[in-house]
mmCIF file of C-alpha atoms in Angstrom:
data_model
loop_
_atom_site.group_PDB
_atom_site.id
_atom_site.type_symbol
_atom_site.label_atom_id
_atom_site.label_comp_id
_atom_site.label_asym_id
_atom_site.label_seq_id
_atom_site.Cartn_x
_atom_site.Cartn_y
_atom_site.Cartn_z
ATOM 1 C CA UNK A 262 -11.632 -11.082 13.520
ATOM 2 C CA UNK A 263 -9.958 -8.722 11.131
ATOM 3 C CA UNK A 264 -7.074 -9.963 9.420
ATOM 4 C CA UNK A 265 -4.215 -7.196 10.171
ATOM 5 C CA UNK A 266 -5.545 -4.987 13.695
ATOM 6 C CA UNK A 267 -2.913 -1.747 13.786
ATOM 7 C CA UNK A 268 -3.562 0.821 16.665
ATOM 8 C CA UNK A 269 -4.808 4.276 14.558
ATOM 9 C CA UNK A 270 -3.744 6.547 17.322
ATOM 10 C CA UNK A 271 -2.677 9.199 17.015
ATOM 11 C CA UNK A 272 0.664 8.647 19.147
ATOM 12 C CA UNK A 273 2.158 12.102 20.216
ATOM 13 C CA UNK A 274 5.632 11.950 21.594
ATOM 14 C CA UNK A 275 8.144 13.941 21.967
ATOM 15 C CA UNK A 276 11.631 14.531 19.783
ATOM 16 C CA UNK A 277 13.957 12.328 20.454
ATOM 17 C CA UNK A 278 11.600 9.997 21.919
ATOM 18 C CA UNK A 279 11.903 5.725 20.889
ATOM 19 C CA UNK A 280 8.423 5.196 19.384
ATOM 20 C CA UNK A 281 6.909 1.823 19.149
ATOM 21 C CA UNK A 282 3.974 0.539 16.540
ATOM 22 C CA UNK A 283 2.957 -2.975 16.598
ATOM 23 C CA UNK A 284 0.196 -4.561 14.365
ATOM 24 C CA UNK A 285 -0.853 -7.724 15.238
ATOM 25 C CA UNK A 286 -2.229 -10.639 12.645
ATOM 26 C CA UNK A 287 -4.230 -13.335 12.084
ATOM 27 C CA UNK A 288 -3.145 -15.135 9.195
ATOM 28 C CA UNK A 289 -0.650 -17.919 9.766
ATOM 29 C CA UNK A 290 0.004 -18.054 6.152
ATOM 30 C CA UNK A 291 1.753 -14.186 6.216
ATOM 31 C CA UNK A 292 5.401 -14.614 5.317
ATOM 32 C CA UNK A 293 6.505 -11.353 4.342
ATOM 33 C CA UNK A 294 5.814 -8.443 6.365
ATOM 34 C CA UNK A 295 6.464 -4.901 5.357
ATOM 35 C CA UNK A 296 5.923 -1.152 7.335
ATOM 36 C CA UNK A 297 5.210 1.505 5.392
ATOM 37 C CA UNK A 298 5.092 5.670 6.045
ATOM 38 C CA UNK A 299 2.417 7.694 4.327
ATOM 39 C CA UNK A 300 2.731 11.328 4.170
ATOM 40 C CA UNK A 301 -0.718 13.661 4.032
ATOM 41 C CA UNK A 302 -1.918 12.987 0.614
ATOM 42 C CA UNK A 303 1.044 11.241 -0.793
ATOM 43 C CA UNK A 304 1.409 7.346 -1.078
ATOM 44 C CA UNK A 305 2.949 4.567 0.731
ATOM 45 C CA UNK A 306 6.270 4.832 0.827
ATOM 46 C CA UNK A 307 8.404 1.577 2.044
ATOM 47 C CA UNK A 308 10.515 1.549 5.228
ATOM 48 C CA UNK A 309 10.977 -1.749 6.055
ATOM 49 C CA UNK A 310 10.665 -5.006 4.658
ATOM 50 C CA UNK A 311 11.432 -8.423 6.518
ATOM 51 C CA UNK A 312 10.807 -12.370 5.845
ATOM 52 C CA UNK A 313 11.395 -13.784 8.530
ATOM 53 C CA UNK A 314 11.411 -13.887 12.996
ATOM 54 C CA UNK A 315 13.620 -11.612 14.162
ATOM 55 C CA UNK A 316 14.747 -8.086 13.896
ATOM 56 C CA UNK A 317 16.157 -6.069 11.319
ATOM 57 C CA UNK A 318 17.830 -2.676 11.631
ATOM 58 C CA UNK A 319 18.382 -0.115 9.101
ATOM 59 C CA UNK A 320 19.685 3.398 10.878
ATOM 60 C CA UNK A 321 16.817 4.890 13.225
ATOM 61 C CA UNK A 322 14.545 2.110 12.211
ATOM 62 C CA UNK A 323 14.114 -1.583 13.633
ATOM 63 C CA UNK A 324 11.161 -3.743 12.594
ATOM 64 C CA UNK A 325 11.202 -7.460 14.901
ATOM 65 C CA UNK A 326 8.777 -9.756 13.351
ATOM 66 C CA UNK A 327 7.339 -12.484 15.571
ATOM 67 C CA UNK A 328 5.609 -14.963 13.757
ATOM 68 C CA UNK A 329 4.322 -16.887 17.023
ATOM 69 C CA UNK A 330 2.276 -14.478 18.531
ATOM 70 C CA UNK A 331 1.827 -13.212 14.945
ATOM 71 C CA UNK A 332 3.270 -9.803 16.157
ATOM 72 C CA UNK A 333 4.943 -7.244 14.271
ATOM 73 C CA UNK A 334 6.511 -3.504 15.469
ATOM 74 C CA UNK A 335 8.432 -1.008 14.030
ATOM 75 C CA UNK A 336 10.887 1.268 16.636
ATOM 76 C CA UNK A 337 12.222 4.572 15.580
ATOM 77 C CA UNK A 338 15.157 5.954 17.443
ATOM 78 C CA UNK A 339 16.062 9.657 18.173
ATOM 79 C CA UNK A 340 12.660 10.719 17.162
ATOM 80 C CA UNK A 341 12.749 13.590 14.745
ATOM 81 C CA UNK A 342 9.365 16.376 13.512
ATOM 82 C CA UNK A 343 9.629 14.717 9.905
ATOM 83 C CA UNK A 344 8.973 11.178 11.482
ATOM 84 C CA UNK A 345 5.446 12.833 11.427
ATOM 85 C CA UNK A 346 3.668 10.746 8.822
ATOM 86 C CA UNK A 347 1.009 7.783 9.085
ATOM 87 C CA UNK A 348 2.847 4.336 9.422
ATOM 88 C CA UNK A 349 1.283 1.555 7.738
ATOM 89 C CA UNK A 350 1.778 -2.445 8.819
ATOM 90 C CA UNK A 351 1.346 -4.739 5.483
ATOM 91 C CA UNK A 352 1.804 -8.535 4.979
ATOM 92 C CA UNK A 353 1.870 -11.300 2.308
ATOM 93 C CA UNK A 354 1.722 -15.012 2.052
ATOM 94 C CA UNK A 355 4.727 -16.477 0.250
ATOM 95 C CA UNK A 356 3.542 -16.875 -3.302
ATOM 96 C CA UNK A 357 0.772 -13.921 -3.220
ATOM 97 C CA UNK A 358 1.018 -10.665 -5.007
ATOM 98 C CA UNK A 359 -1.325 -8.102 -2.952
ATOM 99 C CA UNK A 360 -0.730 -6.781 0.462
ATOM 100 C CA UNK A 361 -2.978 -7.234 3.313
ATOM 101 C CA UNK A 362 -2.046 -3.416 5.037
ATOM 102 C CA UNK A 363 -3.381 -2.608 8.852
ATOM 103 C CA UNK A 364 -5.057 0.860 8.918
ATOM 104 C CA UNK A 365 -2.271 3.052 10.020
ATOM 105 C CA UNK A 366 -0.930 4.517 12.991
ATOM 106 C CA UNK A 367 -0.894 8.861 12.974
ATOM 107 C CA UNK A 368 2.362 9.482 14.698
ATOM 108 C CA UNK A 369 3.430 13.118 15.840
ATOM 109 C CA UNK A 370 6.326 13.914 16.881
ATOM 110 C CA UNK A 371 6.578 17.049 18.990
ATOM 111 C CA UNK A 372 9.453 19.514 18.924
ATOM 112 C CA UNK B 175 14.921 8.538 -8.451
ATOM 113 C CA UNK B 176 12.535 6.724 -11.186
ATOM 114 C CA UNK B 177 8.824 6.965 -9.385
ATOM 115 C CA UNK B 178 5.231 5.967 -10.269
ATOM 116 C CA UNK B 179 3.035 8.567 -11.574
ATOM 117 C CA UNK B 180 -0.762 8.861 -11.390
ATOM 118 C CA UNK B 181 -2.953 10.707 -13.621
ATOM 119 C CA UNK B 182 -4.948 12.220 -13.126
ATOM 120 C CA UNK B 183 -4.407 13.518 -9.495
ATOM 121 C CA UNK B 184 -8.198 14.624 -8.603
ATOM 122 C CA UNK B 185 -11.166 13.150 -10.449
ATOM 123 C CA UNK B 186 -14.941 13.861 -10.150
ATOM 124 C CA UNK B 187 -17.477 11.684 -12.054
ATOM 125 C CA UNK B 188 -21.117 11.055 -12.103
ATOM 126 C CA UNK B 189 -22.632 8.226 -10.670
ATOM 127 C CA UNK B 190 -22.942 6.208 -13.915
ATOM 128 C CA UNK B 191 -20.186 6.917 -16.135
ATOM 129 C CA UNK B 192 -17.134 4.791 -16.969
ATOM 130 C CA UNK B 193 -13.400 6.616 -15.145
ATOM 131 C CA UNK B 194 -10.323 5.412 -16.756
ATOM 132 C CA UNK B 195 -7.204 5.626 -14.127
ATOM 133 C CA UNK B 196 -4.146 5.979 -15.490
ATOM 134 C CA UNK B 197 -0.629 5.371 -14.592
ATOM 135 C CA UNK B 198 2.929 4.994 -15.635
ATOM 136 C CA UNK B 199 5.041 2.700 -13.398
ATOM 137 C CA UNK B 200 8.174 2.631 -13.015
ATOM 138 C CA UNK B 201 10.097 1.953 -16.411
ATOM 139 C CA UNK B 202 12.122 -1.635 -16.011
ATOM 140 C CA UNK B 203 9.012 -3.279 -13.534
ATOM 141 C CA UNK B 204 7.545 -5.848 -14.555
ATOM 142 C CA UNK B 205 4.170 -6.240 -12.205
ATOM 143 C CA UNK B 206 1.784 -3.787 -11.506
ATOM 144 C CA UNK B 207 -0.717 -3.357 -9.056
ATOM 145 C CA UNK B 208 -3.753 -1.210 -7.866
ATOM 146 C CA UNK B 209 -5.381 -0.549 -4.403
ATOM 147 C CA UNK B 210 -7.745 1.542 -2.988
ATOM 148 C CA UNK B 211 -7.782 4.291 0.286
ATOM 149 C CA UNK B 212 -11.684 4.941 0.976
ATOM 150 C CA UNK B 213 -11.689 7.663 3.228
ATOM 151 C CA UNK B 214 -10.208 7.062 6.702
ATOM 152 C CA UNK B 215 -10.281 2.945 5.813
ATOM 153 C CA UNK B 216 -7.151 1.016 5.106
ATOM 154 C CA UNK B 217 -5.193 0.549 2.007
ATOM 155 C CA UNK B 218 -6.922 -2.414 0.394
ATOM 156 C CA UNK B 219 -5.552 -4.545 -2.907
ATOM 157 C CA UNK B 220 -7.941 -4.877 -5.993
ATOM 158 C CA UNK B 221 -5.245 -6.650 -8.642
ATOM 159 C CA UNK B 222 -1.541 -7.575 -9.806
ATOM 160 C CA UNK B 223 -0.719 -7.808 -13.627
ATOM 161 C CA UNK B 224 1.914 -9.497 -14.752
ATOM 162 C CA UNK B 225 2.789 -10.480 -18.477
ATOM 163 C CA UNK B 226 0.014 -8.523 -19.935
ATOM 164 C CA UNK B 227 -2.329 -10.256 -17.777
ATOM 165 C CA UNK B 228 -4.330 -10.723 -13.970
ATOM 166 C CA UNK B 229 -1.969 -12.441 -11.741
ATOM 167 C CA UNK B 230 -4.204 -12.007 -8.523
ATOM 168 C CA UNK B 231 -7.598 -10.080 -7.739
ATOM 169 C CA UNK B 232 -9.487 -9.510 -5.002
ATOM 170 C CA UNK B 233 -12.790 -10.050 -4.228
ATOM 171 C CA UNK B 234 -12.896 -6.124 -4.591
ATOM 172 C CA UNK B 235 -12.455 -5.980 -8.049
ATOM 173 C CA UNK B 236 -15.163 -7.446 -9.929
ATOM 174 C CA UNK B 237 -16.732 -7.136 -13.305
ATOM 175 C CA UNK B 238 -17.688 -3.360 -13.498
ATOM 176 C CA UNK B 239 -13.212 -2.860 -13.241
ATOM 177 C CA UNK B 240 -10.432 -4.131 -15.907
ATOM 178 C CA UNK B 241 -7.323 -3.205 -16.368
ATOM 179 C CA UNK B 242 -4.855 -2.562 -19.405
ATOM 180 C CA UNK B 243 -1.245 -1.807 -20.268
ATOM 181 C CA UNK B 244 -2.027 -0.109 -23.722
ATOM 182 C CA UNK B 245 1.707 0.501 -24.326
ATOM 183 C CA UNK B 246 4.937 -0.086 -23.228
ATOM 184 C CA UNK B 247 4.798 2.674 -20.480
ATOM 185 C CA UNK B 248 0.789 2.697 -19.373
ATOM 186 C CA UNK B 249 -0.973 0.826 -16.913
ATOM 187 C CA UNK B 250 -4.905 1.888 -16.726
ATOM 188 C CA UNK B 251 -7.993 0.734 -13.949
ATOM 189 C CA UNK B 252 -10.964 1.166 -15.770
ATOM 190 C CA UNK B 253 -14.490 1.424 -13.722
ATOM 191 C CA UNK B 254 -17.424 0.637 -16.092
ATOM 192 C CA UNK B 255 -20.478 2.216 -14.130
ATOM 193 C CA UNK B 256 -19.461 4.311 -10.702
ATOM 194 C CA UNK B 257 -21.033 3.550 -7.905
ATOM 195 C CA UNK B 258 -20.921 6.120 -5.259
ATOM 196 C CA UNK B 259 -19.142 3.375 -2.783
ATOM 197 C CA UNK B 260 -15.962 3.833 -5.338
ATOM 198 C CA UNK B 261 -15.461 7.348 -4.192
ATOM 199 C CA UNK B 262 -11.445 6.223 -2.681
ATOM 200 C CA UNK B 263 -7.973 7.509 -3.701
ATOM 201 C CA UNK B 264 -6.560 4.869 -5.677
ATOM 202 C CA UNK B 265 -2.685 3.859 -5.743
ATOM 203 C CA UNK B 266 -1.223 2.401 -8.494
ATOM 204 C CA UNK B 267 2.198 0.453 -7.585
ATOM 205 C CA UNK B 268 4.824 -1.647 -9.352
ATOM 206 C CA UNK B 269 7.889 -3.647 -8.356
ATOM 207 C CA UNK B 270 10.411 -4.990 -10.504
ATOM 208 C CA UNK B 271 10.718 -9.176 -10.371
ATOM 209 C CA UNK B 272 9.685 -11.558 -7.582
ATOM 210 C CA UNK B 273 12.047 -12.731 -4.525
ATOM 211 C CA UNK B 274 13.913 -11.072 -1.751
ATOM 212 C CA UNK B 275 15.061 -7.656 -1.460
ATOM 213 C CA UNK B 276 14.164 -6.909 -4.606
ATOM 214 C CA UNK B 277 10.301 -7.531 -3.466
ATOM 215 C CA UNK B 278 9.334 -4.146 -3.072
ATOM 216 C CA UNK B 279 5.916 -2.099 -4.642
ATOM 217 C CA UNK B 280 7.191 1.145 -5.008
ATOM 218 C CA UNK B 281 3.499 3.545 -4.977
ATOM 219 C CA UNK B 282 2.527 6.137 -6.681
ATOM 220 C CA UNK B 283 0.700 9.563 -5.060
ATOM 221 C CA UNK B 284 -2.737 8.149 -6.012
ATOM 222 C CA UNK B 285 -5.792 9.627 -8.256
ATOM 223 C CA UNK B 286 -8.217 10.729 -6.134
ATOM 224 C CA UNK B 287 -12.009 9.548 -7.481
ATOM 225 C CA UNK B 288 -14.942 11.327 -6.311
ATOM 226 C CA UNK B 289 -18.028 9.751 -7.530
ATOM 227 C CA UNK B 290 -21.284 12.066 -6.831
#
């Protein structure tokens, strides 16, 4: 069983559309869980980052963590063309440096 | 906005020969990091450095890489003999100290390697 499963899609909605990603996990000992949007050749670029079960919200963007179906997603509100991007699930244990990322999800969002 | 650079951003090698990454992290982080993209595979972490040496490695990163801060601004991956299997885009990434918000590994646009 891999570690960190993540849907590669690609999802194609449309603007303005609420988009859900989930990755789901395998590792009890992930604490820290992180979503991240890369851009066609560009790098990871951080969106969200949460500790624990729950949800956090910052504008368009909620990521709800829960740790016991070791489930993660990431909604995106009001859908916009330069949401476009790969999306990128990535978790740590508490005390461990590297990231454990899923394999991405292409989202397009149609205008 | 400060940001990681990567240099350089494209590089071809022959099987065989030693590559020497290079990047410049952000300029008050204190841990660094490298990861590799193969080709439609996830992002997957090779090491963390912190105070001039390993923190954590995976079980990626084994003798044939090293790494090295030269200088006060560098941060290098260094890959002995390339194997055609190291043919990835490689992301350097740093953050600035451990705990909370403050945990975040800001990435750079990656070097990609092509190893023929």
């Amino acid at each position: 069983q891999k570690e960190v499963e993540q849907d590669p899609g690609p999802l194609s909605v449309p603007e303005g559309a609420i988009v859900s990603l989930n990755c789901t996990y395998s590792n009890s000992a992930f604490q820290y869980f992180m979503w991240y949007r890369q851009y066609s050749r560009k790098g990871p670029e951080l969106l969200m980052y949460t500790y624990s079960s729950g949800n956090k919200e910052d504008g368009r963007f909620t990521a709800q963590v829960d740790k016991s179906s070791k489930y993660i997603s990431l909604f995106i509100r009001d859908s916009q063309p330069s949401d476009s991007a790969t999306y990128l699930c990535a978790m740590k244990p508490g005390g461990a440096d590297g990231l454990t990322f899923g394999k991405g999800t292409h989202l397009i969002i149609q205008p | 906005e400060p940001e990681v650079t990567q240099t350089p951003s494209h590089q071809v090698t022959q099987m065989g020969q030693e590559v020497i990454l290079r990047c410049v992290p952000i300029s008050n982080h204190l841990y660094f990091y490298w990861y590799r993209q193969i080709l439609g595979q996830k992002v997957e972490f090779l090491v963390s450095f912190y105070n001039n040496e390993i923190s954590e490695k995976s079980e990626i990163f084994d003798d044939q890489f090293s790494v090295e801060r030269p200088d006060g601004s560098n941060f290098t991956l260094k890959i002995r003999s390339t194997k055609l299997e190291d043919s990835a885009m490689y992301f350097c990434a740093s953050r600035s100290r451990s705990g909370g918000a403050t945990d975040t590994q800001y990435f750079g646009p990656g070097t990609r390697l092509t190893v023929l």
